[in-house]
Amino acid sequence: MFTYAILRLQYLLPLNPQHLGPLSPDLAFNTAVSFTTNTNWQNYGGESTMSYFSQMVALALHNFASAAVGIGLAAALVRGIARHSAKTLGNFWVDLVRVTYYLLLPICLVFAVFLVSQGMIQNFKPYTQATTVEGATQTIVQGPMASQVAIKMLGTNGGGYVNANAAHPFENPTPLSNFIQMLSIFSIGSGLTYWLGRMTKNQAHGWSVWTAMMILFLAGVLTCWWAESAGNPIHHQLGVAAADGNMEGKEVRFGVFNSALFATITTDASCGAVNSMHDSFTPLGGFVPLFNIQLGEIIFGGVGAGLYGMLVFVILAVFIAGLMVGRTPEYLGKKIGAFDVKMAMLSLLVLCLSILGFAAWAAVSEWGKAGLNNAGPHGLSEMLYAFSSATGNNGSAFAGLSGNTPWYNTTLGIAMLIGRFWMIIPIMALAGSLAQKKVAPASVGTFPVHGGTFVILLLGTILLVGALNFLPALALGPIVEHFQMLQGKLF
Amino acid sequence: MTPKAPSLFDLKIVGPAIGESFKKLDPRLMVKNPVMFVTMIGATLTSFAVFNTPNDRSFIAQLAVWLWFTVLFANFAEAVAEGRGKAQADSLRKARKDTVARRLRNGTEERVPAPELQKGDTVVCEAGDVIPADGEVIEGIASVDEAAITGESAPVIRESGGDRSAVTGGTRVISDRIVIRVTMEKGHGFLDRMISMVEGAKRQKTPNEIALTILLSALTIIFLLVCVTLKPFGIYSGVDFSLPVLIALLVCLIPTTIGGLLSAIGISGIDRLIRRNVMATSGRAVEAAGDVDVLLLDKTGTITLGNRMASAFLPAPGVQAERLGDAAQLASLADETPEGRSIVVLAKENFNLRGRDVAQPHAKFVPFTAQTRMSGVDFPANGGVARSIRKGAVDSMRTYVDGLGGQFPEPVVKTVDEVSRSGGTPLVVVEGREVLGVVQLKDMVKGGMKERFAHLRKMGIKTVMITGDNPLTAAAIAAEAGVDDFMAQATPEAKLKRIREEQAAGHLVAMTGDGTNDAPALAQADVGVAMNTGTQAAREAGNMVDLDSNPTKLIEIVEIGKQLLMTRGSLTTFSIANDIAKYFAIIPAMLMVTFPVIAPLNIMRLTSPQSAILSAIIFNALIIIALIPLALRGVTYKPIGALAILQRNLLIYGLGGVIVPFMGIKAIDVVITTLKLI
């Protein structure tokens, strides 16, 4: 609500050298929700709509807070797993403050200074007017960018300072900054698996979860890279193909591999920062980011959110496997009962309902189709991507979709709220239920939640339970499009 | 009763089961199984579509037929499982003939029909009478034929007092006369519970079954959502998915295999238990048995034979071992206690001393009395006493020898101490006033116990022996039997406390016992297995009764419990893994007409879109029938460690579940094409 007010009233507030006007009500709603839920979907253009004050106070606050909330929730779930016969999961406010002050702020400070050293801007100047060599006038963006970008990446927020996000030269000046930004997206999500191991006193388990994430990540990067490098056969036929694959919509400074890598990372984690236009990827190249989000962004994932999403799959995997070894399923000594299964499945159901439900509505409504830039299967991919991204709190866009319409602003906003808060309710219920349970000591009859078999089992569960649901819809989108591209038909 | 199952598709069971499958189509029954309920609704809608659609009638009709088969096959699986239980219940029911009871009231006997008996009534049973109700012997001793419930033809002894006082309604008294106090009213008796259990009438879902049902229902809802939203996506893409095709996709995706077999698995678990002569009062207990990791066993009668047996002759210095054996045997010939008999047997085995004719009129046996606390034999020579042999506990024998002016040698005292320390009971043998030595009596561990406990250890179960003995004796027997832990000088309170402690530490505790003093512990344990020979109190307290009274039956109970869960888990994995192949069959088929470019996705090279969809549906139905035997038999359990089991089942049912449908659907497609059904 506070954010909504700032966005609406930004023209009255200080630090607005460009004198940008207020946001429309639906856009302000969308943006406020977007940042609160760690989605950071951008229907606004950073430089053309947001004043410095809005960027710094309204958005940066949420960048920190939503990241800290995510970590706090994951912490609660992990404590639920680690504790036994307990009544509490820890104090949320304590977690929030600790995470912000001890983890996010110090890293961001260092990170921001580093980004400035790489040439990123950090000032309060009005935008600069420059005259280009052709004689045209160009407005060059200025502002406190480095400090915003640091938390955007670290907190897997992904809301770019400028509309072009990390493809903009100021927002991602050098290959090194590109690499460090990618690393920072994964750092907390990845680190949390180690923390999971520490808390549950089973470091091998933490590493196993990490390994499963890593395998999915590598598979994604390789597929995406392969699809993008292979490029578009039509270009090859016409003899206009770039030597290194499909370069459409990519920043030449980064090239195919860095773009594919960035796209995979940003969708594995729920970051949503982009350094290339996913819309212009080849169908299979675009399929990877879409698929990553639909898995629930559990591959390292958004800070905290990735871990708790992954743990839902861990619990389901353990349940099925536990039955297979002939014992009441136990996760780290805790018996998984009907309630836990119900909550875990509920969170999957919410994801599925929001993505497929809204996308289906969009597919048959005039409002939904109005926003499309591309026809045919590609348009379907765009809609699917938009609602996947919103529900998954990712925030990256296929960009072909004109999201800034009242209908999209509202539905995407609702999808984001569902994706964040309706997911949180069953997960917190799960954490509470696990915390109360007694721990049964391990014996030879208990199967270990680490090692190769467990990783395979976990991957199998993720793909069979989590991913198959989206296959029919995906078949109509990127898969059909891929085959059509091979036949020489484009959208 | 031998644990032999009737042939899987016995005509006597299959016949009625087919009828039952149709009766079970009642929506009120179907709604309990959400997966199959959805399938049935799908089948109904498809049937209507046959009449509403102008073209493709033959295809839709075939689709509808196979959808109905899917539902019927699932019902059939359940009906077969129930049928096997019913066959058993019928044989039990024969035993429950309504009899006339001889009720004692105010000292006079009156004849009343058995159903009129009240709890607390006393009845008389003599040789040939059928015991009218469950109860407890309060007077007399009799041999009882319990073949009706145990299938064991050898009669068992039932007597008042002690641990063998419980009698079961429906069994027959073979000899003697007993007075019984009725403890159970008609309809709640042991036999009644057994019948309702095997018939599955009172079957309640177990906790894991409930959790699994939730998982399956949630998957069903998710896939329902997938199929419903596919329609608008199709409209956008210009593909018109017809209702029957969407239903076919839905039914293929929802876990019908496990959904259809779930209740059959549960029923057959109880059935298998009963075949092994174990009566469980709830399915919950069977499932809990699979999780047991601590087992408490009563020592007497469970680990040991329950009687002290002579195990060694330890002669005094200067005395031949054979002479000691001879004297001990003579002194014990008339001793009808198991201990006395065991001495005779041991002497025969060790020294080849045959039982002699002791019935000679001269031999005079001195029976054991509470005053003398010794027994023995006197052989009168002409005029005087030629040989006088006594055996007894060390204190009484010392007094006896001292009284005769003899010497009690120091080395014998030492031997006595050693025997006590090693867990045995020393018996001193004296001839005249000369101390011949010590007979060591030991509680004998039953044969094969060590292997059984090793087996339990491999299954991840810790065994704890409970005994009233002193810690020294207990430790010695525990070591010999190979149990992991023991609990000495155990009182009922201590047993209860121990169970509570183990449970607080997160263990699931099983307990076997037969005595009334075991009852509280049996009730507290997660799985309490009472011996059928035990007291009524024990049988009431436990949640299982072993009709064979074999304490190590728990191994089999645990295995059945584990099998039950493993079968569910494996079939769930199989069912979900099947989806991959079904996607590859149906999705290309659905899109082929509008997007012919998608042809490469049809990796099975199925003939036509319609044959692909029909093949997937037929496979989906037939796999239920194919897996009924597995569901009834259960997945094999081997104590090879959880990880090894998981790898094995993951390979068979996970990987197998991915591959089998590819082959199956392709094969069916070939058949359909050859027969020109499409």
Short mmCIF file of N, CA and C in Angstrom, two decimals, chain A residues 316 319-321 323-329 335-338 341-342 345 348-349 352-353 356-357 359-360 363-364 369 372 374-377 379-380 383-384 438-441 443-448 453 456-457 464-465 468-469 471-473 475-476 479-480 483-484 487, chain B residues 208 210-212 214-215 218-219 221-223 225-226 229-230 232-237 239 241 249 290-291 293 457-460 503-508 562 565-566 568-570 573 576-577 579-580 583 587 591 595 597-598 600-601 637 641-643 645-647 649-650:
data_model
loop_
_atom_site.label_atom_id
_atom_site.label_comp_id
_atom_site.label_asym_id
_atom_site.label_seq_id
_atom_site.Cartn_x
_atom_site.Cartn_y
_atom_site.Cartn_z
N LEU A 316 7.99 -34.77 -1.36
CA LEU A 316 7.22 -35.69 -2.19
C LEU A 316 8.08 -36.88 -2.62
N PHE A 319 8.45 -39.17 0.18
CA PHE A 319 7.21 -39.90 0.46
C PHE A 319 7.08 -41.13 -0.44
N ILE A 320 7.29 -40.93 -1.73
CA ILE A 320 7.14 -42.05 -2.66
C ILE A 320 8.23 -43.08 -2.42
N ALA A 321 9.45 -42.60 -2.23
CA ALA A 321 10.57 -43.53 -2.03
C ALA A 321 10.42 -44.27 -0.70
N LEU A 323 7.77 -45.18 0.79
CA LEU A 323 6.84 -46.30 0.62
C LEU A 323 7.56 -47.45 -0.09
N MET A 324 8.41 -47.09 -1.06
CA MET A 324 9.05 -48.14 -1.83
C MET A 324 10.01 -48.98 -1.01
N VAL A 325 10.57 -48.44 0.07
CA VAL A 325 11.45 -49.27 0.90
C VAL A 325 10.67 -49.94 2.03
N GLY A 326 9.38 -49.72 2.07
CA GLY A 326 8.58 -50.44 3.05
C GLY A 326 8.54 -49.83 4.43
N ARG A 327 8.61 -48.54 4.52
CA ARG A 327 8.46 -47.89 5.81
C ARG A 327 7.56 -46.68 5.65
N THR A 328 6.95 -46.26 6.74
CA THR A 328 6.25 -44.99 6.69
C THR A 328 7.30 -43.95 6.32
N PRO A 329 7.05 -43.18 5.25
CA PRO A 329 8.11 -42.30 4.77
C PRO A 329 8.61 -41.34 5.84
N LYS A 335 8.29 -38.47 10.25
CA LYS A 335 7.31 -39.19 9.47
C LYS A 335 6.47 -38.21 8.66
N ILE A 336 6.30 -38.51 7.39
CA ILE A 336 5.50 -37.64 6.55
C ILE A 336 4.08 -38.17 6.50
N GLY A 337 3.18 -37.38 7.01
CA GLY A 337 1.80 -37.84 7.11
C GLY A 337 0.91 -37.23 6.05
N ALA A 338 -0.37 -37.51 6.18
CA ALA A 338 -1.34 -37.04 5.20
C ALA A 338 -1.32 -35.52 5.09
N VAL A 341 1.65 -34.22 3.01
CA VAL A 341 1.47 -34.48 1.59
C VAL A 341 0.45 -33.50 1.01
N LYS A 342 -0.61 -33.28 1.80
CA LYS A 342 -1.66 -32.37 1.34
C LYS A 342 -1.10 -30.98 1.08
N MET A 345 1.30 -30.90 -1.97
CA MET A 345 0.58 -30.97 -3.24
C MET A 345 -0.20 -29.68 -3.49
N LEU A 348 1.86 -27.17 -5.20
CA LEU A 348 2.03 -27.45 -6.63
C LEU A 348 0.76 -27.09 -7.41
N LEU A 349 -0.35 -27.38 -6.76
CA LEU A 349 -1.64 -27.13 -7.38
C LEU A 349 -1.83 -25.63 -7.63
N CYS A 352 0.21 -24.53 -10.63
CA CYS A 352 -0.40 -25.04 -11.85
C CYS A 352 -1.67 -24.24 -12.19
N LEU A 353 -2.48 -24.03 -11.18
CA LEU A 353 -3.76 -23.35 -11.36
C LEU A 353 -3.55 -21.94 -11.88
N LEU A 356 -1.70 -22.05 -15.63
CA LEU A 356 -2.55 -22.57 -16.70
C LEU A 356 -3.88 -21.85 -16.75
N GLY A 357 -4.43 -21.55 -15.58
CA GLY A 357 -5.73 -20.90 -15.52
C GLY A 357 -5.72 -19.55 -16.19
N ALA A 359 -3.38 -18.25 -18.15
CA ALA A 359 -2.94 -18.29 -19.55
C ALA A 359 -4.08 -18.76 -20.44
N ALA A 360 -4.87 -19.72 -19.93
CA ALA A 360 -6.00 -20.22 -20.72
C ALA A 360 -7.02 -19.11 -20.93
N ALA A 363 -5.77 -16.78 -23.46
CA ALA A 363 -5.76 -17.35 -24.80
C ALA A 363 -7.10 -17.20 -25.50
N VAL A 364 -8.19 -17.14 -24.73
CA VAL A 364 -9.49 -17.05 -25.38
C VAL A 364 -10.16 -15.71 -25.18
N LYS A 369 -5.51 -11.48 -26.00
CA LYS A 369 -4.89 -11.55 -27.32
C LYS A 369 -4.45 -10.18 -27.80
N LEU A 372 -0.71 -9.26 -27.65
CA LEU A 372 0.30 -10.07 -28.32
C LEU A 372 0.99 -9.32 -29.44
N ASN A 374 3.11 -11.29 -31.39
CA ASN A 374 3.33 -12.33 -32.36
C ASN A 374 2.12 -13.26 -32.41
N ALA A 375 1.91 -13.81 -33.57
CA ALA A 375 0.76 -14.71 -33.72
C ALA A 375 1.20 -16.15 -33.50
N GLY A 376 0.23 -17.06 -33.60
CA GLY A 376 0.53 -18.49 -33.60
C GLY A 376 1.10 -19.00 -32.30
N PRO A 377 1.80 -20.11 -32.37
CA PRO A 377 2.33 -20.74 -31.16
C PRO A 377 3.21 -19.79 -30.36
N GLY A 379 2.83 -16.67 -29.86
CA GLY A 379 1.98 -15.85 -29.02
C GLY A 379 1.56 -16.60 -27.77
N LEU A 380 1.27 -17.89 -27.94
CA LEU A 380 0.89 -18.70 -26.79
C LEU A 380 2.05 -18.79 -25.80
N MET A 383 2.16 -15.66 -23.73
CA MET A 383 1.18 -15.59 -22.65
C MET A 383 1.54 -16.55 -21.52
N LEU A 384 1.93 -17.75 -21.91
CA LEU A 384 2.33 -18.72 -20.90
C LEU A 384 3.49 -18.17 -20.08
N LYS A 438 8.13 -35.77 16.14
CA LYS A 438 9.26 -36.39 16.82
C LYS A 438 10.22 -36.89 15.76
N VAL A 439 11.47 -37.06 16.18
CA VAL A 439 12.45 -37.57 15.24
C VAL A 439 12.72 -39.03 15.54
N ALA A 440 12.59 -39.87 14.54
CA ALA A 440 12.92 -41.27 14.72
C ALA A 440 14.38 -41.47 14.34
N PRO A 441 15.13 -42.15 15.18
CA PRO A 441 16.54 -42.37 14.85
C PRO A 441 16.68 -43.24 13.60
N SER A 443 17.99 -46.09 11.08
CA SER A 443 18.46 -47.46 11.21
C SER A 443 18.76 -47.97 9.81
N VAL A 444 19.11 -49.24 9.70
CA VAL A 444 19.40 -49.76 8.35
C VAL A 444 18.14 -49.76 7.49
N GLY A 445 16.99 -49.64 8.13
CA GLY A 445 15.74 -49.63 7.37
C GLY A 445 15.39 -48.26 6.80
N THR A 446 16.15 -47.22 7.23
CA THR A 446 15.87 -45.87 6.74
C THR A 446 16.75 -45.61 5.53
N PHE A 447 16.18 -45.06 4.47
CA PHE A 447 17.05 -44.82 3.33
C PHE A 447 17.64 -43.42 3.43
N PRO A 448 18.88 -43.27 2.98
CA PRO A 448 19.58 -42.01 3.15
C PRO A 448 19.09 -40.94 2.18
N THR A 453 21.54 -42.05 -5.61
CA THR A 453 20.17 -42.55 -5.75
C THR A 453 19.17 -41.47 -5.37
N ILE A 456 18.91 -38.83 -8.12
CA ILE A 456 18.13 -39.32 -9.26
C ILE A 456 16.64 -39.33 -8.93
N LEU A 457 16.35 -39.81 -7.74
CA LEU A 457 14.96 -39.86 -7.29
C LEU A 457 14.34 -38.47 -7.28
N LEU A 464 8.65 -35.67 -13.18
CA LEU A 464 7.38 -36.36 -13.37
C LEU A 464 6.21 -35.65 -12.71
N VAL A 465 6.42 -35.20 -11.47
CA VAL A 465 5.31 -34.59 -10.75
C VAL A 465 5.21 -33.11 -11.08
N LEU A 468 5.55 -32.50 -15.89
CA LEU A 468 4.67 -33.11 -16.89
C LEU A 468 3.38 -32.33 -17.07
N ASN A 469 2.98 -31.65 -15.99
CA ASN A 469 1.71 -30.92 -16.03
C ASN A 469 1.66 -29.88 -17.13
N LEU A 471 3.37 -29.96 -19.95
CA LEU A 471 3.77 -30.46 -21.27
C LEU A 471 2.72 -30.23 -22.36
N PRO A 472 1.44 -30.55 -22.11
CA PRO A 472 0.47 -30.34 -23.19
C PRO A 472 0.44 -28.90 -23.66
N ALA A 473 0.46 -27.95 -22.69
CA ALA A 473 0.43 -26.55 -23.06
C ALA A 473 1.70 -26.17 -23.81
N ALA A 475 3.49 -28.11 -25.53
CA ALA A 475 3.49 -28.74 -26.84
C ALA A 475 2.85 -27.82 -27.87
N LEU A 476 1.82 -27.09 -27.45
CA LEU A 476 1.13 -26.17 -28.36
C LEU A 476 1.94 -24.91 -28.59
N ILE A 479 7.00 -26.12 -28.59
CA ILE A 479 7.36 -27.36 -29.28
C ILE A 479 6.85 -27.36 -30.71
N VAL A 480 5.58 -26.99 -30.87
CA VAL A 480 5.04 -26.88 -32.23
C VAL A 480 5.84 -25.85 -33.02
N PHE A 483 9.10 -27.19 -34.38
CA PHE A 483 8.97 -28.02 -35.57
C PHE A 483 8.60 -27.18 -36.79
N GLN A 484 7.81 -26.15 -36.52
CA GLN A 484 7.44 -25.29 -37.63
C GLN A 484 8.64 -24.51 -38.14
N GLN A 487 10.50 -26.36 -40.40
CA GLN A 487 9.83 -26.43 -41.69
C GLN A 487 9.87 -25.08 -42.41
N ASN B 208 -0.91 -44.24 6.03
CA ASN B 208 -0.16 -44.09 4.79
C ASN B 208 -1.07 -44.17 3.57
N ILE B 210 -4.10 -43.10 3.51
CA ILE B 210 -4.77 -41.81 3.42
C ILE B 210 -3.85 -40.80 2.75
N ALA B 211 -2.59 -40.77 3.18
CA ALA B 211 -1.63 -39.83 2.60
C ALA B 211 -1.47 -40.09 1.11
N LEU B 212 -1.41 -41.35 0.75
CA LEU B 212 -1.24 -41.70 -0.66
C LEU B 212 -2.48 -41.30 -1.46
N ILE B 214 -4.40 -38.87 -0.85
CA ILE B 214 -4.35 -37.41 -1.04
C ILE B 214 -3.43 -37.07 -2.19
N LEU B 215 -2.27 -37.72 -2.22
CA LEU B 215 -1.32 -37.48 -3.31
C LEU B 215 -1.97 -37.78 -4.65
N ALA B 218 -4.68 -35.25 -5.51
CA ALA B 218 -4.11 -33.97 -5.93
C ALA B 218 -3.59 -34.07 -7.35
N LEU B 219 -2.95 -35.18 -7.67
CA LEU B 219 -2.47 -35.36 -9.04
C LEU B 219 -3.65 -35.36 -10.02
N ILE B 221 -6.49 -33.83 -9.65
CA ILE B 221 -6.98 -32.46 -9.82
C ILE B 221 -6.06 -31.68 -10.75
N ILE B 222 -4.75 -31.85 -10.55
CA ILE B 222 -3.80 -31.13 -11.39
C ILE B 222 -4.00 -31.50 -12.86
N PHE B 223 -4.11 -32.81 -13.11
CA PHE B 223 -4.26 -33.24 -14.50
C PHE B 223 -5.62 -32.83 -15.08
N LEU B 225 -7.04 -30.08 -14.37
CA LEU B 225 -6.77 -28.68 -14.72
C LEU B 225 -6.03 -28.59 -16.04
N VAL B 226 -5.04 -29.48 -16.19
CA VAL B 226 -4.24 -29.49 -17.42
C VAL B 226 -5.15 -29.72 -18.62
N THR B 229 -7.68 -26.74 -19.24
CA THR B 229 -7.08 -25.53 -19.83
C THR B 229 -6.58 -25.80 -21.24
N LEU B 230 -6.43 -27.06 -21.58
CA LEU B 230 -5.96 -27.37 -22.92
C LEU B 230 -6.99 -26.95 -23.98
N PRO B 232 -9.05 -24.19 -24.10
CA PRO B 232 -8.84 -22.82 -24.58
C PRO B 232 -7.52 -22.64 -25.33
N PHE B 233 -6.46 -23.32 -24.87
CA PHE B 233 -5.21 -23.22 -25.61
C PHE B 233 -5.43 -23.73 -27.03
N GLY B 234 -6.22 -24.79 -27.13
CA GLY B 234 -6.52 -25.36 -28.44
C GLY B 234 -7.29 -24.38 -29.30
N ILE B 235 -8.27 -23.71 -28.67
CA ILE B 235 -9.07 -22.74 -29.42
C ILE B 235 -8.16 -21.65 -29.97
N TYR B 236 -7.24 -21.18 -29.14
CA TYR B 236 -6.30 -20.15 -29.58
C TYR B 236 -5.49 -20.64 -30.76
N SER B 237 -5.02 -21.90 -30.64
CA SER B 237 -4.13 -22.44 -31.67
C SER B 237 -4.89 -22.97 -32.87
N VAL B 239 -6.94 -25.53 -32.83
CA VAL B 239 -7.16 -26.97 -32.78
C VAL B 239 -8.42 -27.20 -31.97
N PHE B 241 -10.06 -29.64 -29.82
CA PHE B 241 -9.96 -30.90 -29.10
C PHE B 241 -11.36 -31.37 -28.76
N LEU B 249 -7.05 -38.34 -22.73
CA LEU B 249 -5.80 -37.80 -22.22
C LEU B 249 -5.83 -37.78 -20.69
N GLY B 290 5.37 -52.64 9.77
CA GLY B 290 6.44 -52.41 8.81
C GLY B 290 7.45 -51.38 9.30
N ASP B 291 7.04 -50.57 10.24
CA ASP B 291 7.92 -49.50 10.74
C ASP B 291 8.63 -49.84 12.03
N ASP B 293 10.98 -50.73 14.87
CA ASP B 293 12.42 -50.86 14.92
C ASP B 293 12.94 -51.32 16.27
N ARG B 457 17.92 -58.15 12.90
CA ARG B 457 18.90 -57.06 12.92
C ARG B 457 19.10 -56.53 11.51
N LYS B 458 19.13 -57.44 10.54
CA LYS B 458 19.32 -57.03 9.14
C LYS B 458 18.14 -56.18 8.67
N MET B 459 16.98 -56.44 9.25
CA MET B 459 15.81 -55.66 8.87
C MET B 459 15.79 -54.31 9.57
N GLY B 460 16.78 -54.10 10.44
CA GLY B 460 16.86 -52.82 11.15
C GLY B 460 16.05 -52.81 12.43
N GLN B 503 9.56 -45.17 22.83
CA GLN B 503 8.64 -44.40 21.97
C GLN B 503 8.99 -42.92 21.99
N ALA B 504 9.37 -42.43 23.18
CA ALA B 504 9.73 -41.02 23.28
C ALA B 504 10.97 -40.73 22.44
N ALA B 505 11.84 -41.74 22.31
CA ALA B 505 13.05 -41.55 21.50
C ALA B 505 12.73 -41.69 20.01
N GLY B 506 11.47 -41.87 19.68
CA GLY B 506 11.07 -41.91 18.28
C GLY B 506 10.99 -43.30 17.70
N HIS B 507 11.17 -44.32 18.53
CA HIS B 507 11.10 -45.68 18.00
C HIS B 507 9.66 -46.16 17.94
N LEU B 508 9.44 -47.12 17.04
CA LEU B 508 8.17 -47.81 17.02
C LEU B 508 8.38 -49.18 17.63
N LYS B 562 5.84 -54.36 5.64
CA LYS B 562 6.73 -53.67 4.70
C LYS B 562 6.28 -53.90 3.25
N LEU B 565 3.53 -51.55 2.18
CA LEU B 565 3.94 -50.21 1.80
C LEU B 565 4.73 -50.23 0.50
N MET B 566 5.61 -51.24 0.37
CA MET B 566 6.45 -51.30 -0.83
C MET B 566 5.61 -51.46 -2.08
N ARG B 568 2.55 -50.49 -2.52
CA ARG B 568 1.91 -49.20 -2.84
C ARG B 568 2.89 -48.24 -3.47
N GLY B 569 4.08 -48.11 -2.87
CA GLY B 569 5.07 -47.17 -3.38
C GLY B 569 5.50 -47.53 -4.78
N SER B 570 5.75 -48.82 -5.00
CA SER B 570 6.27 -49.24 -6.31
C SER B 570 5.24 -49.01 -7.39
N THR B 573 4.98 -45.32 -8.22
CA THR B 573 6.08 -44.92 -9.09
C THR B 573 5.83 -45.38 -10.51
N ILE B 576 3.04 -43.30 -12.20
CA ILE B 576 3.42 -41.95 -12.59
C ILE B 576 4.41 -41.99 -13.76
N ALA B 577 5.34 -42.97 -13.69
CA ALA B 577 6.36 -43.07 -14.75
C ALA B 577 5.73 -43.40 -16.10
N ASP B 579 3.29 -42.11 -17.41
CA ASP B 579 2.78 -40.92 -18.08
C ASP B 579 3.65 -40.47 -19.24
N ILE B 580 4.95 -40.69 -19.11
CA ILE B 580 5.85 -40.20 -20.16
C ILE B 580 5.46 -40.83 -21.51
N TYR B 583 2.17 -39.58 -22.85
CA TYR B 583 2.29 -38.26 -23.48
C TYR B 583 2.76 -38.41 -24.91
N ILE B 587 -0.16 -36.80 -27.15
CA ILE B 587 0.03 -35.40 -27.55
C ILE B 587 0.26 -35.26 -29.07
N LEU B 591 -2.35 -33.33 -31.93
CA LEU B 591 -1.96 -32.15 -32.69
C LEU B 591 -1.69 -32.44 -34.15
N PHE B 595 -1.21 -29.61 -36.90
CA PHE B 595 0.21 -29.31 -37.10
C PHE B 595 0.93 -30.58 -37.57
N VAL B 597 3.56 -30.93 -38.86
CA VAL B 597 5.01 -30.85 -38.66
C VAL B 597 5.46 -31.58 -37.40
N ILE B 598 4.54 -31.84 -36.50
CA ILE B 598 4.92 -32.41 -35.21
C ILE B 598 5.20 -33.92 -35.31
N PRO B 600 7.58 -35.86 -36.09
CA PRO B 600 8.75 -36.50 -35.48
C PRO B 600 8.54 -36.86 -34.00
N LEU B 601 7.62 -36.17 -33.33
CA LEU B 601 7.38 -36.47 -31.91
C LEU B 601 6.71 -37.83 -31.73
N TYR B 637 10.04 -58.62 -0.30
CA TYR B 637 10.91 -57.87 0.61
C TYR B 637 12.12 -58.72 0.97
N GLY B 641 18.86 -53.81 3.26
CA GLY B 641 19.16 -52.40 3.51
C GLY B 641 18.28 -51.53 2.64
N ALA B 642 17.93 -50.35 3.21
CA ALA B 642 16.96 -49.50 2.54
C ALA B 642 17.45 -49.01 1.18
N LEU B 643 18.72 -48.65 1.11
CA LEU B 643 19.23 -48.06 -0.13
C LEU B 643 19.16 -49.09 -1.25
N ILE B 645 17.19 -51.68 -1.49
CA ILE B 645 15.79 -51.92 -1.86
C ILE B 645 15.31 -50.80 -2.77
N LEU B 646 15.66 -49.58 -2.38
CA LEU B 646 15.20 -48.43 -3.16
C LEU B 646 15.75 -48.50 -4.58
N GLN B 647 17.04 -48.81 -4.68
CA GLN B 647 17.65 -48.88 -6.01
C GLN B 647 16.98 -49.94 -6.86
N ASN B 649 13.90 -51.29 -6.51
CA ASN B 649 12.53 -50.96 -6.89
C ASN B 649 12.47 -49.78 -7.86
N LEU B 650 13.41 -48.87 -7.71
CA LEU B 650 13.45 -47.72 -8.61
C LEU B 650 13.77 -48.19 -10.02
#
